[in-house]
Amino acid sequence: MNFMTALDIGASGLKAQREYLNVVSMNMANSRTTRTAEGGPYRRKSVAMESSPLLSPFDSVMNQEMNKQLRGVTVRGIVNDTRPFKEVYEPNHPDADSKGIVRYPDINVVEEMVNMITISKSYEANAQAVESAKNMFNRALRIGMS
């Protein structure tokens, strides 16, 4: 594994966690949204991630066995959660049905906060991996200059 591959692995993790954090923030911001442009309450969203190869075009041509096992992470997509909506009796709410029931997204703010903490720790770990790779590269350059 070379320096750039190490950076690519860390960068893929940083990018995926940033997107995941955006989705969690969107969920928290819309936890009480009863009406969307699509109609109906907001649907909680989740991020689907998958591992992906980090082969450079040169690695692909050279078929380096060692680099075939290196994997990063990519966001496959953002998916709607299938949880049923919370139904709350609020007859004075503008979005209440004929029975006075309002449908809210089933978003647990505590669960979303735990997700944010997990994302934050994962982001920090990826940032530290990138920083460590940069430090190793800089030390190698200093050794070469001596």
XYZ file of N, CA, C and O in Angstrom:
584
model
N 0.853 -1.171 0.000
C 0.000 0.000 0.000
C 0.898 1.232 0.000
O 1.830 1.322 0.771
N 0.576 2.186 -0.852
C 1.372 3.399 -0.904
C 0.679 4.532 -0.143
O -0.432 4.386 0.368
N 1.345 5.659 -0.110
C 0.858 6.815 0.624
C -0.506 7.282 0.123
O -1.416 7.547 0.908
N -0.661 7.385 -1.185
C -1.911 7.880 -1.751
C -3.074 6.927 -1.460
O -4.189 7.368 -1.221
N -2.820 5.633 -1.449
C -3.870 4.671 -1.144
C -4.330 4.828 0.294
O -5.531 4.775 0.584
N -3.391 5.044 1.196
C -3.747 5.265 2.600
C -4.628 6.504 2.739
O -5.607 6.504 3.491
N -4.281 7.551 2.004
C -5.106 8.763 2.031
C -6.484 8.508 1.420
O -7.493 9.019 1.918
N -6.535 7.731 0.345
C -7.812 7.419 -0.303
C -8.746 6.660 0.634
O -9.955 6.906 0.653
N -8.204 5.729 1.396
C -9.025 4.960 2.336
C -9.606 5.889 3.399
O -10.810 5.868 3.679
N -8.764 6.724 3.983
C -9.243 7.671 4.992
C -10.231 8.669 4.418
O -11.248 8.986 5.047
N -9.951 9.155 3.221
C -10.838 10.131 2.582
C -12.202 9.524 2.272
O -13.231 10.201 2.412
N -12.233 8.265 1.882
C -13.526 7.636 1.599
C -14.365 7.546 2.864
O -15.575 7.772 2.843
N -13.716 7.242 3.991
C -14.423 7.206 5.266
C -14.918 8.580 5.685
O -16.041 8.724 6.167
N -14.094 9.595 5.497
C -14.501 10.956 5.836
C -15.711 11.389 5.021
O -16.670 11.964 5.557
N -15.678 11.104 3.738
C -16.779 11.498 2.856
C -18.071 10.778 3.241
O -19.142 11.390 3.303
N -17.985 9.488 3.508
C -19.178 8.713 3.867
C -19.756 9.196 5.192
O -20.982 9.346 5.325
N -18.913 9.465 6.177
C -19.412 9.914 7.473
C -20.005 11.312 7.388
O -20.980 11.622 8.079
N -19.446 12.158 6.539
C -20.013 13.502 6.353
C -21.424 13.409 5.779
O -22.343 14.089 6.228
N -21.599 12.528 4.795
C -22.929 12.371 4.205
C -23.910 11.782 5.216
O -25.064 12.203 5.293
N -23.441 10.830 6.010
C -24.285 10.227 7.042
C -24.705 11.283 8.069
O -25.856 11.339 8.493
N -23.783 12.148 8.457
C -24.095 13.216 9.404
C -25.141 14.168 8.826
O -26.046 14.609 9.539
N -25.048 14.473 7.542
C -26.047 15.332 6.902
C -27.436 14.703 6.973
O -28.425 15.389 7.217
N -27.515 13.389 6.764
C -28.804 12.696 6.809
C -29.367 12.699 8.228
O -30.556 12.953 8.429
N -28.523 12.436 9.220
C -28.985 12.453 10.614
C -29.461 13.852 10.990
O -30.495 14.014 11.658
N -28.741 14.877 10.561
C -29.157 16.259 10.836
C -30.500 16.557 10.199
O -31.358 17.211 10.810
N -30.694 16.073 8.986
C -31.965 16.262 8.293
C -33.098 15.569 9.060
O -34.186 16.114 9.202
N -32.826 14.367 9.562
C -33.838 13.650 10.342
C -34.230 14.443 11.589
O -35.413 14.576 11.901
N -33.234 14.953 12.298
C -33.521 15.704 13.522
C -34.282 16.988 13.222
O -35.205 17.352 13.942
N -33.902 17.656 12.152
C -34.571 18.904 11.791
C -36.026 18.676 11.399
O -36.868 19.566 11.569
N -36.342 17.499 10.884
C -37.692 17.210 10.412
C -38.465 16.274 11.333
O -39.456 15.672 10.917
N -38.054 16.156 12.575
C -38.688 15.200 13.482
C -40.154 15.522 13.771
O -40.896 14.650 14.206
N -40.578 16.742 13.529
C -41.973 17.120 13.766
C -42.674 17.574 12.487
O -43.747 18.180 12.534
N -42.094 17.278 11.332
C -42.663 17.700 10.053
C -43.821 16.787 9.659
O -43.635 15.589 9.469
N -44.992 17.375 9.538
C -46.184 16.593 9.206
C -46.599 16.732 7.745
O -47.459 16.002 7.281
N -45.972 17.663 7.038
C -46.353 17.877 5.638
C -45.096 18.149 4.809
O -44.317 19.042 5.119
N -44.910 17.363 3.759
C -43.765 17.530 2.861
C -44.259 17.824 1.453
O -45.456 17.711 1.168
N -43.350 18.157 0.577
C -43.710 18.423 -0.818
C -44.280 17.175 -1.494
O -45.120 17.269 -2.382
N -43.792 15.997 -1.060
C -44.287 14.739 -1.634
C -45.662 14.372 -1.081
O -46.322 13.474 -1.578
N -46.065 15.028 -0.020
C -47.328 14.725 0.642
C -47.090 13.826 1.840
O -46.286 12.916 1.798
N -47.802 14.087 2.907
C -47.663 13.282 4.109
C -46.488 13.712 4.954
O -45.744 14.627 4.610
N -46.303 13.027 6.076
C -45.202 13.376 6.983
C -43.834 13.036 6.389
O -43.726 12.236 5.456
N -42.842 13.651 6.955
C -41.455 13.361 6.579
C -41.138 11.904 6.901
O -41.555 11.380 7.931
N -40.411 11.250 6.022
C -39.950 9.875 6.263
C -38.510 9.922 6.727
O -37.654 10.537 6.068
N -38.227 9.274 7.860
C -36.863 9.175 8.359
C -35.989 8.548 7.277
O -36.407 7.631 6.590
N -34.778 9.055 7.149
C -33.856 8.551 6.139
C -32.667 7.864 6.806
O -32.317 8.159 7.930
N -32.084 6.958 6.059
C -30.906 6.245 6.531
C -29.923 6.148 5.379
O -30.297 6.264 4.216
N -28.673 5.904 5.702
C -27.625 5.815 4.686
C -27.218 4.361 4.509
O -26.966 3.662 5.484
N -27.176 3.923 3.269
C -26.698 2.577 2.956
C -25.260 2.715 2.456
O -25.001 3.378 1.454
N -24.338 2.083 3.177
C -22.920 2.138 2.806
C -22.458 0.751 2.404
O -23.027 -0.248 2.826
N -21.418 0.724 1.589
C -20.819 -0.547 1.210
C -19.325 -0.362 1.026
O -18.854 0.744 0.760
N -18.605 -1.455 1.180
C -17.166 -1.375 0.946
C -16.939 -1.355 -0.560
O -17.707 -1.910 -1.335
N -15.884 -0.693 -0.949
C -15.584 -0.585 -2.380
C -14.078 -0.708 -2.583
O -13.297 -0.271 -1.748
N -13.679 -1.306 -3.693
C -12.241 -1.443 -3.950
C -11.603 -0.088 -4.213
O -12.241 0.831 -4.699
N -10.344 0.008 -3.876
C -9.603 1.251 -4.084
C -8.500 1.075 -5.113
O -7.449 1.673 -5.003
N -8.725 0.254 -6.085
C -7.701 0.031 -7.100
C -7.553 1.250 -7.989
O -8.527 1.761 -8.530
N -6.329 1.698 -8.130
C -6.059 2.766 -9.077
C -5.979 2.142 -10.465
O -5.844 0.926 -10.592
N -6.055 2.953 -11.510
C -5.916 2.369 -12.856
C -4.605 1.599 -13.015
O -4.566 0.561 -13.649
N -3.538 2.081 -12.396
C -2.256 1.387 -12.484
C -2.327 0.032 -11.790
O -1.841 -0.964 -12.304
N -2.966 -0.003 -10.599
C -3.121 -1.266 -9.884
C -3.948 -2.259 -10.693
O -3.674 -3.451 -10.681
N -4.967 -1.759 -11.364
C -5.815 -2.641 -12.161
C -5.012 -3.282 -13.282
O -5.160 -4.469 -13.563
N -4.165 -2.487 -13.911
C -3.363 -3.011 -15.020
C -2.318 -3.988 -14.499
O -2.104 -5.054 -15.066
N -1.696 -3.643 -13.416
C -0.624 -4.467 -12.880
C -1.149 -5.657 -12.074
O -0.408 -6.582 -11.789
N -2.440 -5.618 -11.724
C -3.045 -6.713 -10.963
C -2.246 -7.044 -9.707
O -1.950 -8.196 -9.439
N -1.916 -6.040 -8.960
C -1.145 -6.281 -7.749
C -2.010 -7.017 -6.735
O -3.056 -6.526 -6.314
N -1.569 -8.190 -6.384
C -2.329 -9.045 -5.473
C -2.513 -8.381 -4.109
O -3.581 -8.466 -3.517
N -1.485 -7.703 -3.637
C -1.552 -7.092 -2.324
C -2.633 -6.007 -2.277
O -3.352 -5.879 -1.293
N -2.778 -5.235 -3.321
C -3.720 -4.121 -3.324
C -5.147 -4.545 -3.631
O -6.066 -3.752 -3.492
N -5.378 -5.783 -4.041
C -6.734 -6.230 -4.330
C -7.590 -6.285 -3.076
O -8.801 -6.194 -3.145
N -6.965 -6.455 -1.928
C -7.694 -6.576 -0.674
C -8.031 -5.217 -0.045
O -8.803 -5.156 0.900
N -7.448 -4.143 -0.543
C -7.692 -2.818 0.033
C -9.085 -2.342 -0.347
O -9.492 -2.419 -1.496
N -9.811 -1.857 0.657
C -11.168 -1.417 0.415
C -11.428 -0.117 1.164
O -10.936 0.100 2.258
N -12.225 0.716 0.551
C -12.709 1.935 1.190
C -14.203 1.782 1.420
O -14.740 0.674 1.380
N -14.869 2.882 1.627
C -16.322 2.843 1.832
C -16.968 3.879 0.932
O -16.401 4.941 0.680
N -18.117 3.530 0.394
C -18.887 4.472 -0.405
C -20.334 4.445 0.067
O -20.809 3.438 0.591
N -21.009 5.546 -0.140
C -22.432 5.612 0.173
C -23.176 5.084 -1.046
O -23.087 5.642 -2.129
N -23.870 3.980 -0.846
C -24.628 3.373 -1.941
C -25.887 4.170 -2.231
O -26.331 4.265 -3.362
N -26.472 4.746 -1.188
C -27.666 5.560 -1.384
C -28.302 5.950 -0.070
O -27.914 5.488 1.001
N -29.261 6.832 -0.171
C -30.040 7.251 0.987
C -31.413 6.616 0.829
O -32.065 6.776 -0.204
N -31.821 5.876 1.848
C -33.071 5.123 1.768
C -34.052 5.621 2.821
O -33.659 6.076 3.893
N -35.337 5.546 2.480
C -36.383 5.908 3.424
C -36.610 4.773 4.403
O -36.626 3.600 4.020
N -36.787 5.123 5.646
C -37.084 4.148 6.689
C -38.524 3.665 6.514
O -39.385 4.423 6.069
N -38.790 2.439 6.871
C -40.135 1.884 6.693
C -40.936 1.861 7.994
O -42.006 1.260 8.036
N -40.441 2.506 9.031
C -41.178 2.544 10.291
C -42.532 3.218 10.076
O -42.637 4.197 9.334
N -43.542 2.726 10.765
C -44.849 3.404 10.657
C -44.799 4.767 11.351
O -43.977 4.991 12.246
N -45.657 5.653 10.920
C -45.707 6.982 11.526
C -46.301 6.906 12.929
O -47.072 6.008 13.244
N -45.938 7.882 13.764
C -46.560 8.014 15.083
C -47.896 8.724 14.876
O -47.969 9.717 14.153
N -48.914 8.226 15.501
C -50.223 8.866 15.405
C -50.558 9.500 16.748
O -50.558 8.833 17.777
N -50.822 10.804 16.712
C -51.082 11.565 17.927
C -52.429 12.274 17.768
O -52.714 12.856 16.722
N -53.213 12.228 18.819
C -54.509 12.901 18.797
C -54.312 14.383 19.053
O -53.953 14.807 20.150
N -54.503 15.201 18.032
C -54.396 16.661 18.110
C -55.451 17.253 17.181
O -55.144 17.647 16.055
N -56.674 17.346 17.628
C -57.753 17.777 16.732
C -57.614 19.201 16.201
O -58.169 19.528 15.149
N -56.846 20.051 16.862
C -56.686 21.442 16.413
C -55.514 21.641 15.455
O -55.300 22.747 14.973
N -54.780 20.605 15.216
C -53.623 20.699 14.306
C -54.131 20.823 12.867
O -55.075 20.145 12.475
N -53.512 21.674 12.048
C -53.985 21.844 10.662
C -53.878 20.571 9.808
O -54.599 20.440 8.815
N -53.011 19.630 10.180
C -52.854 18.402 9.407
C -53.601 17.216 10.019
O -53.394 16.071 9.613
N -54.491 17.489 10.981
C -55.256 16.408 11.604
C -56.292 15.874 10.622
O -56.873 16.619 9.828
N -56.503 14.555 10.674
C -57.536 13.960 9.813
C -58.911 14.161 10.456
O -59.061 14.847 11.466
N -59.935 13.548 9.894
C -61.305 13.734 10.391
C -61.489 13.227 11.814
O -62.398 13.660 12.522
N -60.625 12.336 12.280
C -60.704 11.808 13.646
C -59.817 12.594 14.618
O -59.721 12.250 15.791
N -59.127 13.628 14.118
C -58.257 14.432 14.966
C -56.868 13.850 15.141
O -56.092 14.280 15.992
N -56.509 12.874 14.314
C -55.200 12.215 14.411
C -54.202 12.902 13.473
O -54.495 13.132 12.301
N -53.038 13.197 14.016
C -51.937 13.770 13.228
C -50.852 12.715 13.141
O -50.492 12.086 14.137
N -50.324 12.529 11.959
C -49.237 11.556 11.757
C -47.901 12.293 11.749
O -47.694 13.218 10.976
N -47.007 11.832 12.636
C -45.659 12.406 12.746
C -44.634 11.359 12.334
O -44.879 10.154 12.455
N -43.460 11.797 11.884
C -42.398 10.827 11.584
C -41.979 10.092 12.851
O -41.994 10.668 13.936
N -41.625 8.834 12.719
C -41.166 8.060 13.876
C -39.659 8.252 14.018
O -38.864 7.393 13.651
N -39.292 9.415 14.523
C -37.881 9.760 14.710
C -37.624 9.914 16.193
O -38.230 10.750 16.854
N -36.723 9.089 16.700
C -36.326 9.139 18.097
C -35.084 10.024 18.173
O -34.013 9.653 17.680
N -35.231 11.182 18.785
C -34.136 12.154 18.842
C -32.934 11.584 19.594
O -31.786 11.844 19.222
N -33.178 10.776 20.623
C -32.073 10.166 21.367
C -31.291 9.217 20.455
O -30.053 9.214 20.445
N -32.000 8.421 19.671
C -31.341 7.513 18.722
C -30.509 8.297 17.710
O -29.379 7.918 17.390
N -31.048 9.412 17.240
C -30.318 10.230 16.267
C -29.084 10.871 16.913
O -28.044 10.989 16.266
N -29.179 11.255 18.171
C -28.017 11.816 18.866
C -26.930 10.757 19.039
O -25.744 11.048 18.879
N -27.329 9.529 19.363
C -26.355 8.437 19.459
C -25.691 8.224 18.104
O -24.469 8.026 18.025
N -26.480 8.280 17.028
C -25.912 8.165 15.680
C -24.905 9.279 15.426
O -23.842 9.044 14.852
N -25.229 10.493 15.869
C -24.308 11.621 15.671
C -22.995 11.406 16.417
O -21.925 11.713 15.889
N -23.070 10.894 17.634
C -21.850 10.632 18.406
C -21.010 9.561 17.724
O -19.791 9.700 17.597
N -21.670 8.509 17.253
C -20.967 7.431 16.554
C -20.302 7.951 15.285
O -19.148 7.630 14.994
N -21.033 8.756 14.534
C -20.489 9.347 13.301
C -19.287 10.227 13.630
O -18.257 10.182 12.959
N -19.417 11.029 14.672
C -18.337 11.924 15.075
C -17.070 11.147 15.410
O -15.962 11.505 14.979
N -17.217 10.062 16.168
C -16.053 9.243 16.536
C -15.446 8.575 15.304
O -14.224 8.491 15.171
N -16.283 8.110 14.417
C -15.795 7.474 13.193
C -15.075 8.500 12.311
O -14.036 8.209 11.713
N -15.629 9.715 12.229
C -15.001 10.773 11.454
C -13.630 11.111 12.035
O -12.653 11.262 11.296
N -13.561 11.216 13.370
C -12.287 11.504 14.028
C -11.259 10.414 13.754
O -10.081 10.707 13.523
N -11.693 9.157 13.763
C -10.769 8.051 13.500
C -10.228 8.128 12.077
O -9.028 7.914 11.846
N -11.087 8.443 11.118
C -10.635 8.569 9.735
C -9.713 9.773 9.562
O -8.722 9.698 8.834
N -10.041 10.869 10.231
C -9.174 12.055 10.155
C -7.804 11.758 10.761
O -6.771 12.185 10.225
N -7.786 10.995 11.847
C -6.512 10.625 12.474
C -5.703 9.705 11.562
O -4.481 9.811 11.483
N -6.385 8.805 10.854
C -5.683 7.920 9.915
C -5.036 8.734 8.798
O -3.892 8.464 8.402
N -5.749 9.729 8.288
C -5.194 10.598 7.242
C -4.000 11.373 7.797
O -2.951 11.472 7.152
N -4.152 11.896 8.994
C -3.064 12.653 9.621
C -1.839 11.773 9.853
O -0.701 12.193 9.621
N -2.046 10.540 10.287
C -0.933 9.613 10.504
C -0.215 9.301 9.201
O 1.020 9.243 9.161
N -0.959 9.114 8.135
C -0.342 8.850 6.822
C 0.491 10.050 6.381
O 1.605 9.887 5.867
N -0.031 11.260 6.605
C 0.726 12.460 6.247
C 2.009 12.562 7.071
O 3.074 12.897 6.532
N 1.917 12.259 8.359
C 3.108 12.315 9.217
C 4.159 11.302 8.778
O 5.358 11.609 8.757
N 3.725 10.096 8.442
C 4.679 9.074 7.972
C 5.357 9.516 6.678
O 6.561 9.340 6.507
N 4.581 10.110 5.789
C 5.130 10.580 4.524
C 6.165 11.683 4.774
O 7.241 11.677 4.189
N 5.823 12.618 5.662
C 6.756 13.702 5.966
C 8.038 13.193 6.606
O 9.133 13.661 6.293
N 7.917 12.206 7.493
C 9.127 11.614 8.109
C 9.969 10.896 7.079
O 11.196 10.948 7.121
N 9.323 10.208 6.154
C 10.066 9.523 5.090
C 10.813 10.526 4.225
O 11.941 10.298 3.803
N 10.182 11.681 3.963
C 10.857 12.718 3.190
C 12.077 13.268 3.931
O 13.124 13.482 3.332
N 11.937 13.459 5.237
C 13.067 13.956 6.032
C 14.209 12.952 6.061
O 15.372 13.341 6.038
N 13.872 11.668 6.121
C 14.927 10.631 6.086
C 15.658 10.693 4.762
O 16.887 10.602 4.709
N 14.912 10.876 3.680
C 15.520 10.958 2.353
C 16.399 12.175 2.157
O 17.321 12.169 1.353
N 16.120 13.234 2.897
C 16.904 14.476 2.770
C 18.181 14.418 3.566
O 19.091 15.195 3.354
N 18.273 13.513 4.527
C 19.451 13.444 5.383
C 20.628 12.821 4.685
O 20.635 12.094 3.802
